[in-house]
Short mmCIF file of C-alpha atoms in Angstrom, two decimals:
data_model
loop_
_atom_site.label_atom_id
_atom_site.label_comp_id
_atom_site.label_asym_id
_atom_site.label_seq_id
_atom_site.Cartn_x
_atom_site.Cartn_y
_atom_site.Cartn_z
CA UNK A 93 134.92 111.13 110.06
CA UNK A 94 134.33 109.41 113.40
CA UNK A 95 135.57 110.80 116.66
CA UNK A 96 136.25 108.40 119.52
CA UNK A 97 132.82 109.02 120.96
CA UNK A 98 131.16 108.25 117.65
CA UNK A 99 133.33 105.33 116.56
CA UNK A 100 131.34 102.40 115.20
CA UNK A 101 129.97 100.17 117.98
CA UNK A 102 130.48 96.40 117.89
CA UNK A 103 128.50 94.85 115.05
CA UNK A 104 126.34 92.74 117.36
CA UNK A 105 125.43 95.76 119.47
CA UNK A 106 124.57 97.88 116.44
CA UNK A 107 122.41 95.12 114.97
CA UNK A 108 120.53 94.83 118.27
CA UNK A 109 119.90 98.58 118.26
CA UNK A 110 118.72 98.45 114.64
CA UNK A 111 116.45 95.51 115.48
CA UNK A 112 114.94 97.35 118.45
CA UNK A 113 114.20 100.42 116.34
CA UNK A 114 112.88 98.35 113.44
CA UNK A 115 110.55 96.22 115.56
CA UNK A 116 109.17 99.28 117.30
CA UNK A 117 108.59 101.27 114.10
CA UNK A 118 107.05 98.20 112.43
CA UNK A 119 104.51 97.88 115.22
CA UNK A 120 103.76 101.59 115.26
CA UNK A 121 103.27 101.70 111.48
CA UNK A 122 101.26 98.48 111.54
CA UNK A 123 98.86 100.18 113.92
CA UNK A 124 98.74 103.38 111.90
CA UNK A 125 98.34 101.74 108.48
CA UNK A 126 95.84 99.22 109.75
CA UNK A 127 93.54 102.12 110.48
CA UNK A 128 94.06 103.53 106.96
CA UNK A 129 93.19 100.21 105.33
CA UNK A 130 90.16 99.72 107.56
CA UNK A 131 89.06 103.30 106.80
CA UNK A 132 89.06 102.48 103.10
CA UNK A 133 87.36 99.09 103.45
CA UNK A 134 84.89 98.97 106.36
CA UNK A 135 84.82 102.04 108.62
CA UNK A 136 82.51 103.90 106.24
CA UNK A 137 79.88 101.17 106.77
CA UNK A 138 80.45 100.66 110.50
CA UNK A 139 80.80 104.23 111.73
CA UNK A 140 79.12 106.31 108.97
CA UNK A 141 76.38 104.00 107.66
CA UNK A 142 73.88 106.73 106.85
CA UNK A 143 76.08 108.34 104.19
CA UNK A 144 76.43 107.56 100.49
CA UNK A 145 79.35 105.17 99.80
CA UNK A 146 81.93 107.74 98.63
CA UNK A 147 80.74 110.29 101.21
CA UNK A 148 81.09 107.64 103.91
CA UNK A 149 84.59 106.92 102.67
CA UNK A 150 85.40 110.64 102.79
CA UNK A 151 84.19 110.84 106.40
CA UNK A 152 86.16 107.71 107.23
CA UNK A 153 89.32 109.23 105.73
CA UNK A 154 88.58 112.41 107.69
CA UNK A 155 89.00 110.47 110.95
CA UNK A 156 92.13 108.99 109.35
CA UNK A 157 93.44 112.53 108.77
CA UNK A 158 92.76 113.50 112.40
CA UNK A 159 95.61 111.20 113.43
CA UNK A 160 97.98 113.31 111.36
CA UNK A 161 96.75 116.47 113.08
CA UNK A 162 97.98 115.07 116.40
CA UNK A 163 101.41 114.15 115.06
CA UNK A 164 102.92 117.68 115.32
CA UNK A 165 101.84 117.87 118.96
CA UNK A 166 103.46 114.50 119.55
CA UNK A 167 106.59 115.75 117.81
CA UNK A 168 106.75 118.80 120.10
CA UNK A 169 106.17 116.90 123.35
CA UNK A 170 108.28 113.83 122.59
CA UNK A 171 110.96 115.95 120.94
CA UNK A 172 111.27 118.19 124.00
CA UNK A 173 111.52 115.36 126.50
CA UNK A 174 113.55 113.18 124.14
CA UNK A 175 116.18 115.92 123.92
CA UNK A 176 116.09 116.40 127.69
CA UNK A 177 115.71 112.83 129.02
CA UNK A 178 116.93 110.61 126.20
CA UNK A 179 115.66 108.74 123.14
CA UNK A 180 115.05 105.34 124.74
CA UNK A 181 112.60 106.40 127.48
CA UNK A 182 110.35 108.27 125.08
CA UNK A 183 110.35 105.42 122.56
CA UNK A 184 108.97 103.08 125.23
CA UNK A 185 106.18 105.56 126.02
CA UNK A 186 105.26 106.02 122.35
CA UNK A 187 105.06 102.26 121.80
CA UNK A 188 102.72 101.78 124.78
CA UNK A 189 100.47 104.65 123.72
CA UNK A 190 100.16 103.48 120.13
CA UNK A 191 99.54 99.85 121.05
CA UNK A 192 96.96 100.76 123.69
CA UNK A 193 95.01 102.99 121.29
CA UNK A 194 95.02 100.36 118.53
CA UNK A 195 93.87 97.63 120.91
CA UNK A 196 91.10 99.98 122.06
CA UNK A 197 89.87 100.47 118.49
CA UNK A 198 89.42 96.70 118.25
CA UNK A 199 87.01 96.89 121.22
CA UNK A 200 84.97 99.88 120.01
CA UNK A 201 81.19 99.68 119.64
CA UNK A 202 79.95 100.65 116.17
CA UNK A 203 77.29 103.14 115.05
CA UNK A 204 74.66 100.40 115.16
CA UNK A 205 75.31 99.97 118.91
CA UNK A 206 75.94 103.46 120.33
CA UNK A 207 75.03 105.78 117.47
CA UNK A 208 76.94 109.06 117.07
CA UNK A 209 79.23 108.23 120.02
CA UNK A 210 80.96 105.56 117.89
CA UNK A 211 82.76 107.91 115.46
CA UNK A 212 83.60 110.21 118.39
CA UNK A 213 85.34 107.39 120.25
CA UNK A 214 87.05 106.29 117.05
CA UNK A 215 88.36 109.81 116.48
CA UNK A 216 89.64 110.08 120.07
CA UNK A 217 91.68 106.89 119.76
CA UNK A 218 92.94 108.00 116.37
CA UNK A 219 94.24 111.19 118.03
CA UNK A 220 96.19 109.08 120.53
CA UNK A 221 97.66 107.06 117.64
CA UNK A 222 98.77 110.21 115.86
CA UNK A 223 100.26 111.73 119.01
CA UNK A 224 102.31 108.58 119.65
CA UNK A 225 103.51 108.27 116.06
CA UNK A 226 104.54 111.92 116.05
CA UNK A 227 107.09 111.08 118.73
CA UNK A 228 108.10 107.63 117.52
CA UNK A 229 109.79 108.40 114.22
CA UNK A 230 112.36 110.92 115.44
CA UNK A 231 113.48 108.82 118.40
CA UNK A 232 113.74 105.59 116.42
CA UNK A 233 115.90 106.97 113.63
CA UNK A 234 118.08 108.96 116.03
CA UNK A 235 118.76 105.94 118.20
CA UNK A 236 120.33 104.24 115.17
CA UNK A 237 121.90 107.34 113.60
CA UNK A 238 123.65 108.31 116.82
CA UNK A 239 124.91 104.78 117.49
CA UNK A 240 125.94 103.83 113.99
CA UNK A 241 129.02 103.95 111.80
CA UNK A 242 129.22 107.45 110.32
CA UNK A 243 130.48 106.12 106.98
CA UNK A 244 127.38 103.91 106.62
CA UNK A 245 124.88 106.08 108.45
CA UNK A 246 122.54 106.25 105.45
CA UNK A 247 122.38 102.46 105.28
CA UNK A 248 121.96 101.74 108.98
CA UNK A 249 119.50 104.54 109.69
CA UNK A 250 117.37 103.47 106.73
CA UNK A 251 116.47 100.25 108.55
CA UNK A 252 114.01 101.93 110.96
CA UNK A 253 112.48 103.40 107.80
CA UNK A 254 111.72 99.87 106.62
CA UNK A 255 109.31 99.73 109.55
CA UNK A 256 106.84 101.59 107.33
CA UNK A 257 106.62 98.96 104.57
CA UNK A 258 107.01 96.19 107.16
CA UNK A 259 104.06 97.60 109.09
CA UNK A 260 102.12 98.05 105.86
CA UNK A 261 103.07 94.51 104.85
CA UNK A 262 101.90 93.15 108.19
CA UNK A 263 98.66 95.15 108.16
CA UNK A 264 97.84 94.31 104.54
CA UNK A 265 98.82 90.68 105.10
CA UNK A 266 96.54 90.23 108.10
CA UNK A 267 93.65 92.00 106.37
CA UNK A 268 94.23 90.06 103.16
CA UNK A 269 94.18 86.74 105.03
CA UNK A 270 91.01 87.68 106.87
CA UNK A 271 89.17 88.84 103.75
CA UNK A 272 90.21 85.60 102.04
CA UNK A 273 89.07 83.38 104.93
CA UNK A 274 85.93 85.24 105.95
CA UNK A 275 82.81 86.22 104.06
CA UNK A 276 82.16 89.93 103.55
CA UNK A 277 79.45 89.82 106.21
CA UNK A 278 81.68 88.08 108.77
CA UNK A 279 84.58 90.44 108.12
CA UNK A 280 82.33 93.51 108.44
CA UNK A 281 80.61 92.14 111.53
CA UNK A 282 83.58 91.04 113.66
CA UNK A 283 86.57 90.00 111.56
CA UNK A 284 87.91 93.55 111.20
CA UNK A 285 88.55 93.65 114.98
CA UNK A 286 91.11 90.83 114.95
CA UNK A 287 94.09 92.75 113.49
CA UNK A 288 93.53 95.62 115.94
CA UNK A 289 93.46 93.26 118.92
CA UNK A 290 96.65 91.54 117.68
CA UNK A 291 98.46 94.80 118.34
CA UNK A 292 98.47 94.02 122.08
CA UNK A 293 100.66 90.96 121.50
CA UNK A 294 102.98 92.83 119.15
CA UNK A 295 103.49 95.64 121.66
CA UNK A 296 104.66 93.21 124.35
CA UNK A 297 107.27 91.81 121.96
CA UNK A 298 108.42 95.28 120.90
CA UNK A 299 108.61 96.48 124.48
CA UNK A 300 110.81 93.55 125.50
CA UNK A 301 113.26 94.25 122.65
CA UNK A 302 113.27 98.04 123.05
CA UNK A 303 114.03 97.90 126.79
CA UNK A 304 117.16 95.84 126.08
CA UNK A 305 119.13 98.58 124.25
CA UNK A 306 121.29 101.39 125.60
CA UNK A 307 120.86 105.11 125.25
CA UNK A 308 122.69 106.85 122.39
CA UNK A 309 126.36 107.60 123.30
CA UNK A 310 126.18 110.88 121.37
CA UNK A 311 123.23 111.96 123.50
CA UNK A 312 124.99 110.88 126.70
CA UNK A 313 128.00 113.01 125.78
CA UNK A 314 125.83 116.02 124.96
CA UNK A 315 123.89 115.59 128.20
CA UNK A 316 127.13 115.51 130.19
CA UNK A 317 128.24 118.72 128.49
CA UNK A 318 124.91 120.36 129.27
CA UNK A 319 125.20 119.35 132.94
CA UNK A 320 128.70 120.85 133.05
CA UNK A 321 127.41 124.10 131.62
CA UNK A 322 124.67 124.21 134.24
CA UNK A 323 127.34 123.90 136.90
CA UNK A 324 128.90 127.01 135.37
CA UNK A 325 125.54 128.80 135.65
CA UNK A 326 124.96 128.80 131.87
CA UNK A 327 121.23 128.62 131.17
CA UNK A 328 120.29 126.13 128.45
CA UNK A 329 117.47 127.11 126.13
CA UNK A 330 114.62 124.67 125.57
CA UNK A 331 115.07 122.44 122.49
CA UNK A 332 112.07 123.97 120.69
CA UNK A 333 113.37 127.53 121.10
CA UNK A 334 116.86 126.44 120.02
CA UNK A 335 115.50 124.71 116.90
CA UNK A 336 113.37 127.65 115.80
CA UNK A 337 116.21 130.09 116.40
CA UNK A 338 119.19 128.18 115.00
CA UNK A 339 117.67 125.64 112.60
CA UNK A 340 114.49 127.24 111.22
CA UNK A 341 115.81 126.94 107.67
CA UNK A 342 116.49 123.22 108.15
CA UNK A 343 112.98 122.72 109.54
CA UNK A 344 111.47 124.33 106.43
CA UNK A 345 113.68 122.21 104.16
CA UNK A 346 112.62 119.04 105.97
CA UNK A 347 108.96 120.01 105.68
CA UNK A 348 109.29 120.71 101.96
CA UNK A 349 111.21 117.48 101.40
CA UNK A 350 108.39 115.52 102.99
CA UNK A 351 105.64 116.85 100.70
CA UNK A 352 106.16 114.56 97.70
CA UNK A 353 107.26 111.62 99.87
CA UNK A 354 104.23 111.79 102.17
CA UNK A 355 101.54 112.59 99.59
CA UNK A 356 102.71 109.99 97.09
CA UNK A 357 102.91 107.28 99.72
CA UNK A 358 99.33 107.67 100.92
CA UNK A 359 97.98 107.97 97.39
CA UNK A 360 99.82 104.79 96.38
CA UNK A 361 98.99 102.69 99.46
CA UNK A 362 95.75 104.06 101.02
CA UNK A 363 93.81 105.79 98.24
CA UNK A 364 94.63 102.94 95.87
CA UNK A 365 92.24 100.72 97.85
CA UNK A 366 89.43 103.14 96.98
CA UNK A 367 90.44 103.75 93.37
CA UNK A 368 91.02 100.09 92.49
CA UNK A 369 87.71 98.95 93.97
CA UNK A 370 85.49 101.80 92.69
CA UNK A 371 86.97 103.06 89.41
CA UNK A 372 88.75 99.90 88.22
CA UNK A 373 86.06 97.62 89.75
CA UNK A 374 88.55 95.23 91.32
CA UNK A 375 87.90 93.10 94.38
CA UNK A 376 89.12 94.22 97.81
CA UNK A 377 91.29 91.13 98.00
CA UNK A 378 92.98 92.01 94.70
CA UNK A 379 93.77 95.56 95.83
CA UNK A 380 95.13 94.37 99.18
CA UNK A 381 97.30 91.73 97.52
CA UNK A 382 98.88 94.34 95.25
CA UNK A 383 99.83 96.49 98.24
CA UNK A 384 101.13 93.37 99.98
CA UNK A 385 103.48 92.45 97.11
CA UNK A 386 104.64 96.03 96.53
CA UNK A 387 105.34 96.57 100.24
CA UNK A 388 107.66 93.54 100.24
CA UNK A 389 109.67 95.09 97.39
CA UNK A 390 109.60 98.46 99.17
CA UNK A 391 111.10 96.84 102.28
CA UNK A 392 114.01 95.46 100.24
CA UNK A 393 114.86 98.59 98.25
CA UNK A 394 114.92 101.06 101.17
CA UNK A 395 118.28 99.84 102.61
CA UNK A 396 119.68 99.75 99.06
CA UNK A 397 118.74 103.40 98.52
CA UNK A 398 120.16 104.22 101.96
CA UNK A 399 123.48 102.61 101.04
CA UNK A 400 123.54 104.55 97.77
CA UNK A 401 123.07 107.80 99.71
CA UNK A 402 126.29 106.96 101.59
CA UNK A 403 128.13 106.83 98.26
CA UNK A 404 126.66 109.72 96.27
CA UNK A 405 124.91 111.84 98.90
CA UNK A 406 121.46 112.31 100.42
CA UNK A 407 120.29 114.99 97.97
CA UNK A 408 120.88 113.12 94.67
CA UNK A 409 119.07 110.00 95.90
CA UNK A 410 116.18 112.07 97.24
CA UNK A 411 115.83 113.87 93.89
CA UNK A 412 115.79 110.56 92.00
CA UNK A 413 112.83 109.50 94.11
CA UNK A 414 110.90 112.76 93.84
CA UNK A 415 111.29 113.12 90.06
CA UNK A 416 110.58 109.41 89.58
CA UNK A 417 107.31 109.58 91.49
CA UNK A 418 106.21 112.64 89.53
CA UNK A 419 106.96 110.98 86.21
CA UNK A 420 105.27 107.71 87.24
CA UNK A 421 101.89 109.09 88.31
CA UNK A 422 100.27 109.10 84.86
CA UNK A 423 101.29 105.51 83.94
CA UNK A 424 100.43 104.53 87.53
CA UNK A 425 96.72 105.25 87.04
CA UNK A 426 96.73 104.13 83.41
CA UNK A 427 97.96 100.68 84.45
CA UNK A 428 95.32 100.39 87.18
CA UNK A 429 92.55 101.39 84.73
CA UNK A 430 93.30 98.29 82.66
CA UNK A 431 91.81 96.18 85.45
CA UNK A 432 94.60 93.59 85.34
CA UNK A 433 96.16 92.32 88.55
CA UNK A 434 99.67 92.23 87.06
CA UNK A 435 99.39 95.85 85.95
CA UNK A 436 98.09 96.86 89.35
CA UNK A 437 101.06 95.21 91.07
CA UNK A 438 103.48 96.86 88.62
CA UNK A 439 101.91 100.29 89.19
CA UNK A 440 102.10 100.13 92.99
CA UNK A 441 105.54 98.48 93.08
CA UNK A 442 107.30 100.99 90.83
CA UNK A 443 105.63 103.83 92.72
CA UNK A 444 106.95 102.50 96.03
CA UNK A 445 110.44 101.90 94.60
CA UNK A 446 110.67 105.60 93.72
CA UNK A 447 109.14 106.51 97.07
CA UNK A 448 111.87 104.48 98.78
CA UNK A 449 114.52 106.70 97.21
CA UNK A 450 113.04 109.63 99.16
CA UNK A 451 112.23 107.73 102.33
CA UNK A 452 115.54 105.85 102.74
CA UNK A 453 117.97 108.80 103.09
CA UNK A 454 115.45 110.85 105.06
CA UNK A 455 116.50 109.48 108.46
CA UNK A 456 120.19 110.30 108.03
CA UNK A 457 119.47 113.52 106.10
CA UNK A 458 117.23 115.02 108.80
CA UNK A 459 119.41 113.76 111.67
CA UNK A 460 122.48 115.41 110.17
CA UNK A 461 120.77 118.80 110.00
CA UNK A 462 120.43 119.34 113.76
CA UNK A 463 122.63 119.59 116.86
CA UNK A 464 122.41 116.75 119.39
CA UNK A 465 120.51 118.54 122.16
CA UNK A 466 117.84 119.71 119.71
CA UNK A 467 118.00 116.85 117.19
CA UNK A 468 114.93 114.93 118.41
CA UNK A 469 112.87 118.14 118.35
CA UNK A 470 114.23 119.37 115.02
CA UNK A 471 113.90 116.11 113.11
CA UNK A 472 110.44 115.40 114.57
CA UNK A 473 109.08 118.89 113.94
CA UNK A 474 110.39 118.97 110.37
CA UNK A 475 108.97 115.53 109.62
CA UNK A 476 105.64 115.68 111.44
CA UNK A 477 104.45 119.25 110.85
CA UNK A 478 104.56 118.62 107.12
CA UNK A 479 102.38 115.53 107.57
CA UNK A 480 99.41 117.76 108.43
CA UNK A 481 99.54 119.37 104.99
CA UNK A 482 100.81 116.32 103.12
CA UNK A 483 99.89 112.82 104.31
CA UNK A 484 96.85 113.79 106.38
CA UNK A 485 94.63 115.11 103.61
CA UNK A 486 96.16 113.10 100.74
CA UNK A 487 93.60 110.22 100.65
CA UNK A 488 90.84 112.73 101.45
CA UNK A 489 91.83 115.10 98.62
CA UNK A 490 92.36 112.25 96.17
CA UNK A 491 88.94 110.76 96.99
CA UNK A 492 87.26 114.18 96.68
CA UNK A 493 88.94 114.80 93.31
CA UNK A 494 87.82 111.39 92.07
CA UNK A 495 84.28 112.07 93.29
CA UNK A 496 84.13 115.51 91.62
CA UNK A 497 85.87 114.79 88.31
CA UNK A 498 85.53 111.03 87.90
CA UNK A 499 89.06 110.80 86.49
CA UNK A 500 92.59 110.33 87.82
CA UNK A 501 94.08 113.35 86.00
CA UNK A 502 93.51 115.88 88.83
CA UNK A 503 95.05 113.40 91.28
CA UNK A 504 98.13 113.08 89.08
CA UNK A 505 98.48 116.88 88.96
CA UNK A 506 98.09 117.00 92.74
CA UNK A 507 101.05 114.65 93.24
CA UNK A 508 103.15 116.46 90.62
CA UNK A 509 102.57 119.78 92.43
CA UNK A 510 103.89 118.17 95.63
CA UNK A 511 106.94 116.91 93.72
CA UNK A 512 107.73 120.46 92.58
CA UNK A 513 107.68 121.67 96.20
CA UNK A 514 110.04 118.88 97.23
CA UNK A 515 112.46 119.55 94.37
CA UNK A 516 112.66 123.22 95.42
CA UNK A 517 113.29 122.22 99.06
CA UNK A 518 116.05 119.75 98.17
CA UNK A 519 117.57 122.34 95.85
CA UNK A 520 117.84 124.74 98.80
CA UNK A 521 119.38 122.12 101.10
CA UNK A 522 123.07 121.52 101.75
CA UNK A 523 124.55 118.06 101.37
CA UNK A 524 124.93 116.53 104.86
CA UNK A 525 126.61 113.18 104.14
CA UNK A 526 130.01 114.22 105.54
CA UNK A 527 128.74 115.72 108.80
CA UNK A 528 129.79 114.35 112.18
CA UNK A 529 126.70 114.14 114.41
CA UNK A 530 128.74 114.97 117.49
CA UNK A 531 129.97 118.21 115.90
CA UNK A 532 126.82 119.53 114.19
CA UNK A 533 125.81 122.75 115.90
CA UNK A 534 123.74 125.87 115.61
CA UNK A 535 125.50 129.01 114.46
CA UNK A 536 127.14 131.22 117.00
CA UNK A 537 125.93 134.85 117.09
CA UNK A 538 126.97 136.86 114.02
CA UNK A 539 128.80 133.86 112.53
CA UNK A 540 127.87 133.15 108.89
CA UNK A 541 127.41 129.60 107.65
CA UNK A 542 130.46 128.18 105.95
CA UNK A 543 130.05 127.24 102.29
CA UNK A 544 128.50 123.86 101.61
CA UNK A 545 131.07 121.09 101.45
CA UNK A 546 133.78 123.00 103.34
CA UNK A 547 135.34 121.55 106.45
CA UNK A 548 133.78 124.24 108.60
CA UNK A 549 130.40 123.78 107.01
CA UNK A 550 130.49 120.05 107.51
CA UNK A 551 131.81 120.04 111.07
CA UNK A 552 131.38 122.88 113.48
CA UNK A 553 134.42 123.04 115.75
CA UNK A 554 132.35 123.86 118.82
CA UNK A 555 130.01 121.02 119.69
CA UNK A 556 126.44 122.20 120.31
CA UNK A 557 127.30 125.91 120.31
CA UNK A 558 123.64 126.79 120.39
CA UNK A 559 123.10 124.81 123.58
CA UNK A 560 125.72 126.84 125.38
CA UNK A 561 124.24 130.25 124.71
CA UNK A 562 122.42 131.98 127.53
CA UNK A 563 118.66 132.09 127.13
#
């Protein structure tokens, strides 16, 4: 299972690498989710005050969606340079970009001060956030996947995934504390800026930890092989070209797999702040507290789902999550409509537990699909391009459906449709649990794929064949 180059590193070293990836992804997701929460709670009043409440919320979520539009570009740029220069360097850049943009949002003038320029500036900084996050995810999960023990790759690589609920937990926690301590007027006037400005401190901590880890040994070995091929006058194709030529099917599978995971997550955690406060007539504090509690459970279950994927495979665990989310959507809204806090917490928590079954194996699953010298590009493109069609418009579509129909039924059907797409994608995928990351490669010319589960299908005998072909 593990070649000498991919043998498990010392436990202390691996834990430090996991911690560096987790802290970085937590900060990045804190910044990203903070914007989503603020978009649901105050940005409609501060940056679109002349619109009706739900229309203002729609416009606010539109700027939220713009960040997703920039994520594919970030995936392309960071993926290219991450496959050429290394994972660590690009992760430092992404952290600085995200933190700087978030800090800048905390300093922005509002519509009352500069008029129409306010939402323009907000949108520009949101684009920077999206660009940075588009490059963060792939590098963070690869740094752990390529360092870790192959037999427990699902478990270890799921830890950077916990950065999402940790970031959500941190963002919701800060906002919840502020809304509890401040009056509505004080929070709307200046209190909302505090969590954005706190990002500057968090980035310094994350930067210190992230600079302390080493580059992936798998990447170092692949880079040395590429340099040797250059010495032999073999021209190496760019990572993007190699991915689209050798792994286009895997990219499509990754995109389809992300549909239910991405859409359900933003309906459960971002749109819920709108639905609970408008349709169920709950207080903002109540809605935030429910997300806070559910995110804590989400953080705990992700590594458990990751460990299960090491035992039974990535595909079965992913399907449990997708089918579970689809089945839960109707009771999810029914529980919220009761208006009870306990029911709200139950609805969000169960939804995120099922989401975790998709999100946990995703890091290992996508990493195992691609060859080393195109892995950053392939995993990032597959993950981030789907976010434009999935996570980006999810709160926007859900809010529009609620505005038009006044009921949660169309929103439930919307999530179920996404689940069907994901089930088809996972059904077309091959199980990757047994693959050796050092041996995964693109197909050589005129060489058919070996059957799923065979030794040849799991481990290509020529490391990074696709990298060695002449452009």
